[in-house]
Coordinates of C-alpha atoms in Angstrom, one line a residue:
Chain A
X23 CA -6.6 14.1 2.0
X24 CA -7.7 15.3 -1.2
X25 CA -11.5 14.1 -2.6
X26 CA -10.6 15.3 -6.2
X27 CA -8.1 12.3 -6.0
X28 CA -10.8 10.0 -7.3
X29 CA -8.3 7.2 -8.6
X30 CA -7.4 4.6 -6.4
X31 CA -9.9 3.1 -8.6
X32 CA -6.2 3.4 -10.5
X33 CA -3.7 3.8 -8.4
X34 CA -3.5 1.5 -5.6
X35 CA -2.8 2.8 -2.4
X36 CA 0.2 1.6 -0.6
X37 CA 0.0 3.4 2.2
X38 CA -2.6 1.1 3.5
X39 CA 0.2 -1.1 4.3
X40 CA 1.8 0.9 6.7
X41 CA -1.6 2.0 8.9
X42 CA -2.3 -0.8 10.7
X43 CA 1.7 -0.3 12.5
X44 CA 0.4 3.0 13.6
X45 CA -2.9 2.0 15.3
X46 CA -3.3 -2.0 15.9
X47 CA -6.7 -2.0 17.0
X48 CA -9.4 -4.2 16.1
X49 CA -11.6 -3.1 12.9
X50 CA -14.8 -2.5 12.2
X51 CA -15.1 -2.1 8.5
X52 CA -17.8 -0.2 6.8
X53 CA -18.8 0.7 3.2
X54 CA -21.3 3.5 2.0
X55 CA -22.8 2.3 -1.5
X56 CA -24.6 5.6 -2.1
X57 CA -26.5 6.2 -5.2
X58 CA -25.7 9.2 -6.8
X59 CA -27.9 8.9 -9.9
X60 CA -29.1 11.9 -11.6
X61 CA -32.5 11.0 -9.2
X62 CA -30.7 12.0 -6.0
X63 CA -30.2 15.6 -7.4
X64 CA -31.5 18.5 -5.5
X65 CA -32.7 18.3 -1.3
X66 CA -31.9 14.7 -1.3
X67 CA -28.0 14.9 -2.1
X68 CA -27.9 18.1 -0.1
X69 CA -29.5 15.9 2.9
X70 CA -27.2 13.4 2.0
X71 CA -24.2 15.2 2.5
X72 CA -25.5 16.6 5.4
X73 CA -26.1 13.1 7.0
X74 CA -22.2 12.5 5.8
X75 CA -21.3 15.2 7.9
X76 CA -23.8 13.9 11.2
X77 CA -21.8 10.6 10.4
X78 CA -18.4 11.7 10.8
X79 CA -18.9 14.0 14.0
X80 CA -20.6 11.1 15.7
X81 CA -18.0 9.1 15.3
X82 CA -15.6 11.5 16.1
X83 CA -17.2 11.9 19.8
X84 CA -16.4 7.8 21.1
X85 CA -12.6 7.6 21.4
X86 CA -12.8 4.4 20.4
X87 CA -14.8 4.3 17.3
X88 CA -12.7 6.8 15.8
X89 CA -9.9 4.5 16.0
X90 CA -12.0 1.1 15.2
X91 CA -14.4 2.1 12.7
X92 CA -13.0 2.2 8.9
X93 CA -15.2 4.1 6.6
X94 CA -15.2 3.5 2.8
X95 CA -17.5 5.4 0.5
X96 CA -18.5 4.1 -2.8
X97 CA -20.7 6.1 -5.0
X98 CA -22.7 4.9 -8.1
X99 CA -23.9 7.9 -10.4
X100 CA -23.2 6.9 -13.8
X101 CA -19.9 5.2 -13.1
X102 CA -18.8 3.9 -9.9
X103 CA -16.5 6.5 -7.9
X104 CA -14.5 5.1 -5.0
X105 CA -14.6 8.1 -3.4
X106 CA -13.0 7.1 -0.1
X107 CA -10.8 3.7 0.3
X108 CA -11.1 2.4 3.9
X109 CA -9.6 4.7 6.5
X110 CA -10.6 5.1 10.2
X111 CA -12.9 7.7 11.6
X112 CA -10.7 10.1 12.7
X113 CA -8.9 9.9 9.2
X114 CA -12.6 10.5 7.1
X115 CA -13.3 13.5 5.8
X116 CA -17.1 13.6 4.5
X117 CA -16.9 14.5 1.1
X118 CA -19.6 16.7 -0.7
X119 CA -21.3 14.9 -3.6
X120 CA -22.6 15.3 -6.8
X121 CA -26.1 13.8 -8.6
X122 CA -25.6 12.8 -11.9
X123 CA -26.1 9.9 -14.3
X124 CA -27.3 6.2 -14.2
X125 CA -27.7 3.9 -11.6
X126 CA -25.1 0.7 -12.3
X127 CA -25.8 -0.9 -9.0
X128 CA -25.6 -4.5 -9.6
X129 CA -21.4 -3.2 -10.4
X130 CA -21.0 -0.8 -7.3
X131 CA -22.5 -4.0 -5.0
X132 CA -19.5 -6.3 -6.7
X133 CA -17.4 -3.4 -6.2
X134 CA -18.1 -3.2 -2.3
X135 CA -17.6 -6.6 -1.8
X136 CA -14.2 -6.8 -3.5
X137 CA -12.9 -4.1 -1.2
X138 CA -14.3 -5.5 1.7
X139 CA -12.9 -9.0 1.1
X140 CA -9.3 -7.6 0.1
X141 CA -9.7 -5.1 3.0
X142 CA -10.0 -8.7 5.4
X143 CA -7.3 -10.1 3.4
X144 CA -5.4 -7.3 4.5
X145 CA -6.4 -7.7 8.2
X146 CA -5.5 -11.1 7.9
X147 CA -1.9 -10.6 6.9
X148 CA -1.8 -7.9 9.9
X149 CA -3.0 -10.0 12.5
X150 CA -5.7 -7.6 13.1
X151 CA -8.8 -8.4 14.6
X152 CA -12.1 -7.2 12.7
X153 CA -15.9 -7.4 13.5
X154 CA -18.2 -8.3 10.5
X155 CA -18.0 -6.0 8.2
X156 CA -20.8 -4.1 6.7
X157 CA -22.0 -2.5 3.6
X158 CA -25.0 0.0 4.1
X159 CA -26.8 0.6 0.7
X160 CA -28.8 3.8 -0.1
X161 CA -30.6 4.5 -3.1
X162 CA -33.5 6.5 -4.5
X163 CA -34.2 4.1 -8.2
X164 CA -33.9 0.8 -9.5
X165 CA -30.3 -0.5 -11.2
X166 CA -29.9 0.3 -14.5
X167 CA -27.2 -2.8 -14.6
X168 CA -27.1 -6.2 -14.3
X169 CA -28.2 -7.0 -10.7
X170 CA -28.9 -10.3 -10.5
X171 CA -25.1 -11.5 -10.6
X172 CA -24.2 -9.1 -7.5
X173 CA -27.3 -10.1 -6.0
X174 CA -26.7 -13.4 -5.5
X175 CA -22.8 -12.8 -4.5
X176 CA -24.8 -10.8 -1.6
X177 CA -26.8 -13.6 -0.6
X178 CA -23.5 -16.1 -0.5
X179 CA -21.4 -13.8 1.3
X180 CA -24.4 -13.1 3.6
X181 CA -24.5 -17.3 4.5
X182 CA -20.8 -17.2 5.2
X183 CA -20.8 -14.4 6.9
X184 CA -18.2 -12.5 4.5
X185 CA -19.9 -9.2 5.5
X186 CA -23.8 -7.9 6.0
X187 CA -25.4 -5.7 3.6
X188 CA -28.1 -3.0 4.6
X189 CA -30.3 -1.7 2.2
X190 CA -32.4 1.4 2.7
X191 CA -34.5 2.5 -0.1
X192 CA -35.3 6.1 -0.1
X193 CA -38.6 8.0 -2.2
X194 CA -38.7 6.2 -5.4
X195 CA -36.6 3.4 -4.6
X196 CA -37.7 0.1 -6.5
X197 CA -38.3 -1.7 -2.8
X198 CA -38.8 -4.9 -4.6
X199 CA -35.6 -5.3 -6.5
X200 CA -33.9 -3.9 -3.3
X201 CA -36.0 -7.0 -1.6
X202 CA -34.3 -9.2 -4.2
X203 CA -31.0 -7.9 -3.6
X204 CA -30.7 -7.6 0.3
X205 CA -30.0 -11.2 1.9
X206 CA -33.5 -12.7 3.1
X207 CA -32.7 -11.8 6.8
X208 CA -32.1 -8.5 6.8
X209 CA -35.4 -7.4 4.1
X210 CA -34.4 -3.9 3.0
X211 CA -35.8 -0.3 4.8
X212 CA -37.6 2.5 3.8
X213 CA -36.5 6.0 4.7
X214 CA -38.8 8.5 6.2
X215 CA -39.0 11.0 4.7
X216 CA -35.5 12.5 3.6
X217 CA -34.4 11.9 7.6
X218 CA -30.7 11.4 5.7
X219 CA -29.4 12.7 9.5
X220 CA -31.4 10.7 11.4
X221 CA -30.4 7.5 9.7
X222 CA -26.4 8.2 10.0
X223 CA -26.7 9.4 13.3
X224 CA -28.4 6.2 14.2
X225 CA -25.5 4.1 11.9
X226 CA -22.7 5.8 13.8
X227 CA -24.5 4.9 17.1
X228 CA -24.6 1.3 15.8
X229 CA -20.9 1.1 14.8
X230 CA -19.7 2.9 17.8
X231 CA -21.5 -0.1 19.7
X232 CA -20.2 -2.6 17.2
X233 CA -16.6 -1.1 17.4
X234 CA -16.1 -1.7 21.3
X235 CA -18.1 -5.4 20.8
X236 CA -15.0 -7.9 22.8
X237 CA -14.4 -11.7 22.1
X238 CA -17.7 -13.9 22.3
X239 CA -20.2 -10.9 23.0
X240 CA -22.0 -9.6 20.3
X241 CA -23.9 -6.4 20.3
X242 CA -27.3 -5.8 20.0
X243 CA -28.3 -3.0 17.3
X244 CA -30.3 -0.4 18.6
X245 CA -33.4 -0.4 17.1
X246 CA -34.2 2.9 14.4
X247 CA -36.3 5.2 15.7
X248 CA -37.1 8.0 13.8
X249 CA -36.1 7.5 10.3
X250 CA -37.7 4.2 9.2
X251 CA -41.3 3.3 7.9
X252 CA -41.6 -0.5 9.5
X253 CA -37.6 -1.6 10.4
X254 CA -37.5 -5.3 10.3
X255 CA -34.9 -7.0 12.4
X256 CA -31.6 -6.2 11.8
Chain B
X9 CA 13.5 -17.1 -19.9
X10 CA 13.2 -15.0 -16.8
X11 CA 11.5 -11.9 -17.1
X12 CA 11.0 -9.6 -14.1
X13 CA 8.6 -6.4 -13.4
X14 CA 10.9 -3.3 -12.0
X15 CA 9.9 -0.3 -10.4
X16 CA 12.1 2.1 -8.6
X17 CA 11.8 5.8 -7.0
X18 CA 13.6 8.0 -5.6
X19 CA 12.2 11.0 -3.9
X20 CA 13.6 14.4 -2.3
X21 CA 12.7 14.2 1.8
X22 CA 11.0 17.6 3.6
X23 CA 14.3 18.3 4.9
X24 CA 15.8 18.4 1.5
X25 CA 13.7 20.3 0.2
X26 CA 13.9 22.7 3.7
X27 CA 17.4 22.9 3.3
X28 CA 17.4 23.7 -0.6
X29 CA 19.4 20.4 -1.0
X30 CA 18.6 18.5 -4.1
X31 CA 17.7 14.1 -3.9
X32 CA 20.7 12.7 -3.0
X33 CA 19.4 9.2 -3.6
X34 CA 20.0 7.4 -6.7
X35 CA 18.5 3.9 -8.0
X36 CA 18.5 1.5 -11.1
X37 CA 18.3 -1.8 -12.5
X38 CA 18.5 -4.2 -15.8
X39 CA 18.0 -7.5 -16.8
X40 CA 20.4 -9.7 -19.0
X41 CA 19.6 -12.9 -20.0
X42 CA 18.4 -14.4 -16.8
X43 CA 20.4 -11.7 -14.9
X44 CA 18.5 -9.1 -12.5
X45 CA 20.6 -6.2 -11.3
X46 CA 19.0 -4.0 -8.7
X47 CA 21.2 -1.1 -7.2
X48 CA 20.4 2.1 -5.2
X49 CA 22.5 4.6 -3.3
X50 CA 21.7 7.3 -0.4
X51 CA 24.5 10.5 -1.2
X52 CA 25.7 11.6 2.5
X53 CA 24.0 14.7 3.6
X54 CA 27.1 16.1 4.7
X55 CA 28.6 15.6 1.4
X56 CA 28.8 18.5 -0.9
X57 CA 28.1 16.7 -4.1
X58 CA 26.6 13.4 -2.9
X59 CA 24.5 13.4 -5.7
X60 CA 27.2 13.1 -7.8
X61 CA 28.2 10.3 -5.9
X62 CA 24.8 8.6 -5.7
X63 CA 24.5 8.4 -9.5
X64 CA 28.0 7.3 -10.7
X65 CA 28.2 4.8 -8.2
X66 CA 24.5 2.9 -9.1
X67 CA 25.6 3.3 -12.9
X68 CA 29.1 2.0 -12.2
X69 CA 27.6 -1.3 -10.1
X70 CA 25.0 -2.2 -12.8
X71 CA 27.4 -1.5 -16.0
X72 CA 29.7 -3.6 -13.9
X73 CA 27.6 -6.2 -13.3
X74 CA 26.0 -6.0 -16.8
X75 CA 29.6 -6.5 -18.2
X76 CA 30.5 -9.5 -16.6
X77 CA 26.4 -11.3 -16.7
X78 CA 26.6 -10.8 -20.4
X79 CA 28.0 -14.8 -21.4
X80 CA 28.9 -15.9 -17.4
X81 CA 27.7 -19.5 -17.8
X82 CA 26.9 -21.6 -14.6
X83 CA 30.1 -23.3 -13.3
X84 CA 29.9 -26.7 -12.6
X85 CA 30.2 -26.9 -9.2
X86 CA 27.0 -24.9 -7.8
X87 CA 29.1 -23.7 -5.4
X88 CA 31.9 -22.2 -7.8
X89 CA 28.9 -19.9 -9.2
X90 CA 28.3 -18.9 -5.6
X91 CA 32.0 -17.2 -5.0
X92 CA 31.6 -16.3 -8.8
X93 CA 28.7 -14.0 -7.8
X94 CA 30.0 -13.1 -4.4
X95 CA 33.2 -12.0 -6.3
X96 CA 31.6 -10.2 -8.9
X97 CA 30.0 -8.1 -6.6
X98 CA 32.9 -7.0 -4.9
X99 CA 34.4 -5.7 -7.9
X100 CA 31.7 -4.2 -8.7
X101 CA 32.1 -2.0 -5.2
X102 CA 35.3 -1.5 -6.3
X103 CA 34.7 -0.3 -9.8
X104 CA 32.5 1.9 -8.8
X105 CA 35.0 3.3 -6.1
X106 CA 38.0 3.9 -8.2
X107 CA 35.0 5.5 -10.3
X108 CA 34.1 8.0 -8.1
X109 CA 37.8 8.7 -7.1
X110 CA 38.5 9.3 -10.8
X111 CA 35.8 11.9 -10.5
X112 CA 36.7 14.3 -7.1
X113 CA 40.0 14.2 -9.4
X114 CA 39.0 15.4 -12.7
X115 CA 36.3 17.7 -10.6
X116 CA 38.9 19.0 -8.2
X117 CA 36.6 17.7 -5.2
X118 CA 37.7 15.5 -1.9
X119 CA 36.4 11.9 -2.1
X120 CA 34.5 12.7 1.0
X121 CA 32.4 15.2 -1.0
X122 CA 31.2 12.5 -3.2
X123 CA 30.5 10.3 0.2
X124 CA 27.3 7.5 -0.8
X125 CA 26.1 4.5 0.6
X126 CA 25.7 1.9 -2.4
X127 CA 23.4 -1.7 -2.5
X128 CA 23.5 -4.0 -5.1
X129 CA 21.5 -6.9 -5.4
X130 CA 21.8 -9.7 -8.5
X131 CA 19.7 -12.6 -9.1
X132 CA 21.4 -15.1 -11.1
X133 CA 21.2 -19.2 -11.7
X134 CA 19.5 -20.2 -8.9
X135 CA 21.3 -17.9 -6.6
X136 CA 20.3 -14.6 -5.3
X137 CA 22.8 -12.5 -3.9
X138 CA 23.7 -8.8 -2.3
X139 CA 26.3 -6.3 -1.5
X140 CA 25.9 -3.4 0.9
X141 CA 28.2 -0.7 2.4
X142 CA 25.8 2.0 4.5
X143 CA 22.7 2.2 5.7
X144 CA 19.3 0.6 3.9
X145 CA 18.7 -2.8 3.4
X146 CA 17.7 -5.6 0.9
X147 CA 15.3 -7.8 1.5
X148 CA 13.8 -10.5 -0.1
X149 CA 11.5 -13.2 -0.6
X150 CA 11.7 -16.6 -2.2
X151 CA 8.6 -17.7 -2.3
X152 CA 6.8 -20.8 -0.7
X153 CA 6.2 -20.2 3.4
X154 CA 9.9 -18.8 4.0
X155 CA 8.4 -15.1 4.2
X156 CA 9.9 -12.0 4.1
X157 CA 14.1 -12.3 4.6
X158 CA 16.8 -9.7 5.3
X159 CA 19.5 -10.9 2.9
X160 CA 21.6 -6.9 4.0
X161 CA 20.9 -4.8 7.2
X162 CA 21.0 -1.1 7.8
X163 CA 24.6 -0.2 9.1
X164 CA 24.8 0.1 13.0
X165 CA 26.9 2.0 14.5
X166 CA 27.5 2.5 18.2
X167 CA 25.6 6.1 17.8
X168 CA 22.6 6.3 14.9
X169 CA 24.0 8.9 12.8
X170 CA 27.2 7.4 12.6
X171 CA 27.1 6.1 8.7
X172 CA 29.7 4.4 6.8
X173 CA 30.2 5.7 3.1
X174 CA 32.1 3.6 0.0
X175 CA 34.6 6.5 -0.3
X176 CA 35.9 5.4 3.1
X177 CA 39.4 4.3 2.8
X178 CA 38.2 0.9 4.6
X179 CA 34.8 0.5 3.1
X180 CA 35.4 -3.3 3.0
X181 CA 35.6 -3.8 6.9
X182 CA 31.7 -2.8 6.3
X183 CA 31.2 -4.5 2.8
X184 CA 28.1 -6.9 3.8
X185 CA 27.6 -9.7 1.3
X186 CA 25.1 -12.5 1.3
X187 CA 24.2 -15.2 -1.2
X188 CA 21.7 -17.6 -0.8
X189 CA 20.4 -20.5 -2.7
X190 CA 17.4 -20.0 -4.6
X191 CA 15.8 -17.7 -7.1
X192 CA 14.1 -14.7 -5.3
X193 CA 10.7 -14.2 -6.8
X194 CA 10.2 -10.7 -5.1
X195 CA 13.5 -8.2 -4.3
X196 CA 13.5 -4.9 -2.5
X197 CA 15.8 -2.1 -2.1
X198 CA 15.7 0.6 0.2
X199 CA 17.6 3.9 1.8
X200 CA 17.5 4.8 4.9
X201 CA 14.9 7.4 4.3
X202 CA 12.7 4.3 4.0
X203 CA 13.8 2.3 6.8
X204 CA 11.7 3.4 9.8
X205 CA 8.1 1.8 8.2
X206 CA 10.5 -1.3 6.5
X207 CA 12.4 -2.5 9.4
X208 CA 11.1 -2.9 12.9
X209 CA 13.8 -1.4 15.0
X210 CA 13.2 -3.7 18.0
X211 CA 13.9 -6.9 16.0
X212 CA 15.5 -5.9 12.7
X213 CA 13.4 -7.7 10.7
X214 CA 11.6 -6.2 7.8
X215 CA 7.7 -5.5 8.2
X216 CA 5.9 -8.2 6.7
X217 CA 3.4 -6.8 6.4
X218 CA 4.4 -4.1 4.6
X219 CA 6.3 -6.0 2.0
X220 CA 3.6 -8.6 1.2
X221 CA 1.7 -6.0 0.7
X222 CA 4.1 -4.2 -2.1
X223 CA 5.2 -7.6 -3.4
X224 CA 1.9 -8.4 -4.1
X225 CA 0.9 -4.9 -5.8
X226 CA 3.7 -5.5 -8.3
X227 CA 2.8 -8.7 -9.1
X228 CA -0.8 -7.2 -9.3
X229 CA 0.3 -4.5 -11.3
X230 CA 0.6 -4.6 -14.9
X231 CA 1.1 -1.0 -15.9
X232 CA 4.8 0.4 -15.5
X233 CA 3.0 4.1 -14.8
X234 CA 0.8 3.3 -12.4
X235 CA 3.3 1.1 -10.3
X236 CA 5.5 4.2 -10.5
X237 CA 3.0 6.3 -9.3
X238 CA 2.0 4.6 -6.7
X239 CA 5.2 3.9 -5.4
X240 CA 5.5 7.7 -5.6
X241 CA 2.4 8.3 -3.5
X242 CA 4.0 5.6 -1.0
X243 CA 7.6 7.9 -0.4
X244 CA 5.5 11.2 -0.5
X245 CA 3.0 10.3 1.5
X246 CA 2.0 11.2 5.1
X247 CA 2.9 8.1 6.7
X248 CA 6.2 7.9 5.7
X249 CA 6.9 11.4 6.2
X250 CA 5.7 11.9 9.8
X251 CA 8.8 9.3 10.1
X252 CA 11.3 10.6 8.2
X253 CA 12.4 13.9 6.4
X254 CA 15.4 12.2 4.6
X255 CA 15.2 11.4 0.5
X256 CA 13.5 7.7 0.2
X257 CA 14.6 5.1 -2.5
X258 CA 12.6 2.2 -2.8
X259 CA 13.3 -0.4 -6.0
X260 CA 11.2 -3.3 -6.4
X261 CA 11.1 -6.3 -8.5
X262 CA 9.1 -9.2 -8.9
X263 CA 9.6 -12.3 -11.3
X264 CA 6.7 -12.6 -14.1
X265 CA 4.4 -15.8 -14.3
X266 CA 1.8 -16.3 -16.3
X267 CA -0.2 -14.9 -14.3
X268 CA 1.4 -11.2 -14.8
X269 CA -0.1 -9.2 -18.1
X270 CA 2.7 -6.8 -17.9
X271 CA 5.7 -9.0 -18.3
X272 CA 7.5 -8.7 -21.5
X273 CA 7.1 -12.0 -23.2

């Protein structure tokens, strides 16, 4: 797959009709709304990347969650980049990004949750089974967008259960507008540190639990060890 | 008025390209009046100018077809426009036959050498109707809960690389035509290059899923260029080709609403 192919934002991708023939499995969908503001430049998008890569090999290891778990990247630096439409673990390659420009959050947040509903749509007309999906937000600022809007789209898809949204603030992060955002159950986390590995580690290990979950039993999450100051319930 | 978003593509296969052979698959359309014409054609791989053959025979069906939409009114009986179409079709085929037979003449080729499968689809009146000799299919859908219907299937044979061609002497034993009532309000055409993802094999219905998917990207779809493209990215892509080596064709069209920016007004 080629990362410089940064248009499906344009060009739809039609292949996605054809995947789920090839591998019928149930879903577990997952977006990563990463902030790539000019902010992030330096050790923490290096980290970032690195915890990208941590991501994808932990994934790669449980035969299952490579199969299950569909990985979507969504960046918001400046503009919002889908970087990486929906595609199963063993099809994700992490890509390597770049820190520059604003933070239009409250638009990358509406962004996610359009994918993920046409991504259920799509399940739907496949008859394939999906878990809830979830959308795990990182950032190091405060939007420089209109937030309010998105945020309260979060907090009515959170009710129905349209999809769960994470938030994880790291250094700098405006926690309290992150508080505001995030639905009032699942209060936003702070990152120690730049533990960028720690954190995806633990997130693979989450959807790889999530991915094998079975009619009527639902996992617990295990809980974050080493790369949260005070984790709340998830 | 009826106005209708078209998109079609034709691209060379891995083995083509392997082999140094050029696409062999040809495709195009028009609209008249309230007419839609939709052809594409698959040139034989064995054939030593089936590209030749491909081309002349899609522009011989829709010229044909053109000629004889432009001032057809509805007969009175329903029915009569039914055989009207049916009919038209045919010579259509045939037109684009004698066609290619005038060419291995003035080109000092066999027939055989031009050898091409040719589809032809035409919406018309409140009927939709299609004409196939070879392999590929049409399928359609006419909105409402009736899905996704075969209205042409691929040519089986007892062995599956036996083909049948329109150059064959007795191309009308395998002439498949179909009308049905009703408007389609999404058409697609494809060559065999295309068939392993469209039709499932065990049943030989079309993938639903598949073609929801594409009807609703063109109706989603406003720009010409970036329908192209995509449909582009489709036949090139990795899916496809971990299936098949051969050229792919798909054409697609889909009736405007209002809902549709694209459509010409």
């Amino acid at each position: 797959m080629d990362y410089n192919q940064t248009d499906y934002n344009v060009i739809p991708n039609l292949e996605d009709t054809l995947e789920f023939e090839d591998n019928p499995d149930q879903r577990t969908p997952c977006v990563l709304l990463l902030d790539t503001s000019y902010s992030m430049a330096g050790e923490p998008i290096l980290e970032l990347n690195q915890g990208l890569k941590i991501f994808k090999q932990t994934l790669m290891e449980d035969s299952l969650a490579r199969r299950r778990v569909e990985v979507s990247v969504l960046t918001f630096g400046g503009q919002v980049d889908l970087v990486q439409d929906f595609v199963t673990a063993d099809q994700f390659n992490p890509p390597t990004l770049h820190a520059s420009g604003g933070t239009p959050m409250g638009e990358a947040i509406d962004r996610a949750l359009d994918r993920v509903a046409m991504r259920k749509t799509l399940y739907a007309q496949a008859g394939i089974p999906k878990t809830l999906p979830w959308v795990f937000l990182i950032t190091d600022g405060a939007p420089t967008d209109d937030w309010q809007r998105a945020a309260e789209r979060v907090h009515r898809n959170s009710e129905a259960r349209e999809m769960a949204l994470f938030a994880v603030g790291v250094q700098g992060a405006d926690m309290h507008t992150l508080g505001q955002i995030a639905a009032p159950n699942r209060p936003p986390v702070k990152l120690a540190g730049l533990q960028f590995r720690e954190l995806f580690a633990w997130l693979s290990q989450s959807l790889r639990q999530v991915s094998r979950s079975t009619a009527g039993v639902q996992v617990a999450l295990p809980p974050p060890k080493d790369w949260a100051e005070g984790w709340g319930q998830v | 008025m009826m106005n209708w978003l078209c998109t079609g593509v034709s691209v060379q296969g891995h083995g083509h390209v392997r082999q140094g052979m050029p696409c062999q698959d040809a495709q195009g359309w028009a609209q008249v009046n309230d007419t839609l014409i939709l052809a594409c054609a698959d040139g034989a791989g064995s054939a030593a100018h089936a590209e030749w053959g491909s081309t002349l025979a899609v522009d011989k069906v829709v010229a044909h077809m053109i000629s004889h939409a432009v001032g057809w009114r509805m007969a009175k009986d329903p029915e009569d426009h039914q055989a009207y179409l049916l009919g038209t079709l045919k010579g259509a085929f045939q037109s684009a036959r004698d066609a290619l037979t005038t060419l291995a003449a003035r080109e000092q080729v066999a027939l055989r050498d031009l050898a091409t499968t040719l589809l032809l689809a035409v919406v018309s009146d409140g009927y939709t109707a299609a004409a196939q000799v070879g392999d590929g299919a049409i399928v359609c859908s006419v909105g409402g809960h009736e899905g996704i219907k075969a209205l042409t299937t691929p040519f089986q044979g007892q062995y599956i690389n036996e083909a049948v061609f329109i150059t064959q002497e007795n191309y009308t034993d395998y002439l498949q035509l179909q009308a049905i009532e009703g408007s389609a309000r999404h058409l697609a055409l494809f060559s065999d290059g295309f068939e392993p993802v469209a039709i499932k094999y065990a049943t030989g219905e079309p993938n639903p899923v598949l073609f929801e998917g594409l009807f609703q990207f063109m109706n989603d779809t406003s720009s010409q260029e970036v329908r192209t493209e995509a449909v582009t990215r489709l036949l090139t892509g990795k899916r496809i080709a971990e299936r098949s080596d051969d050229d792919k064709t798909l054409v697609l069209a889909t009736r405007c609403n209002e809902f549709n920016e694209g459509c010409p007004s």
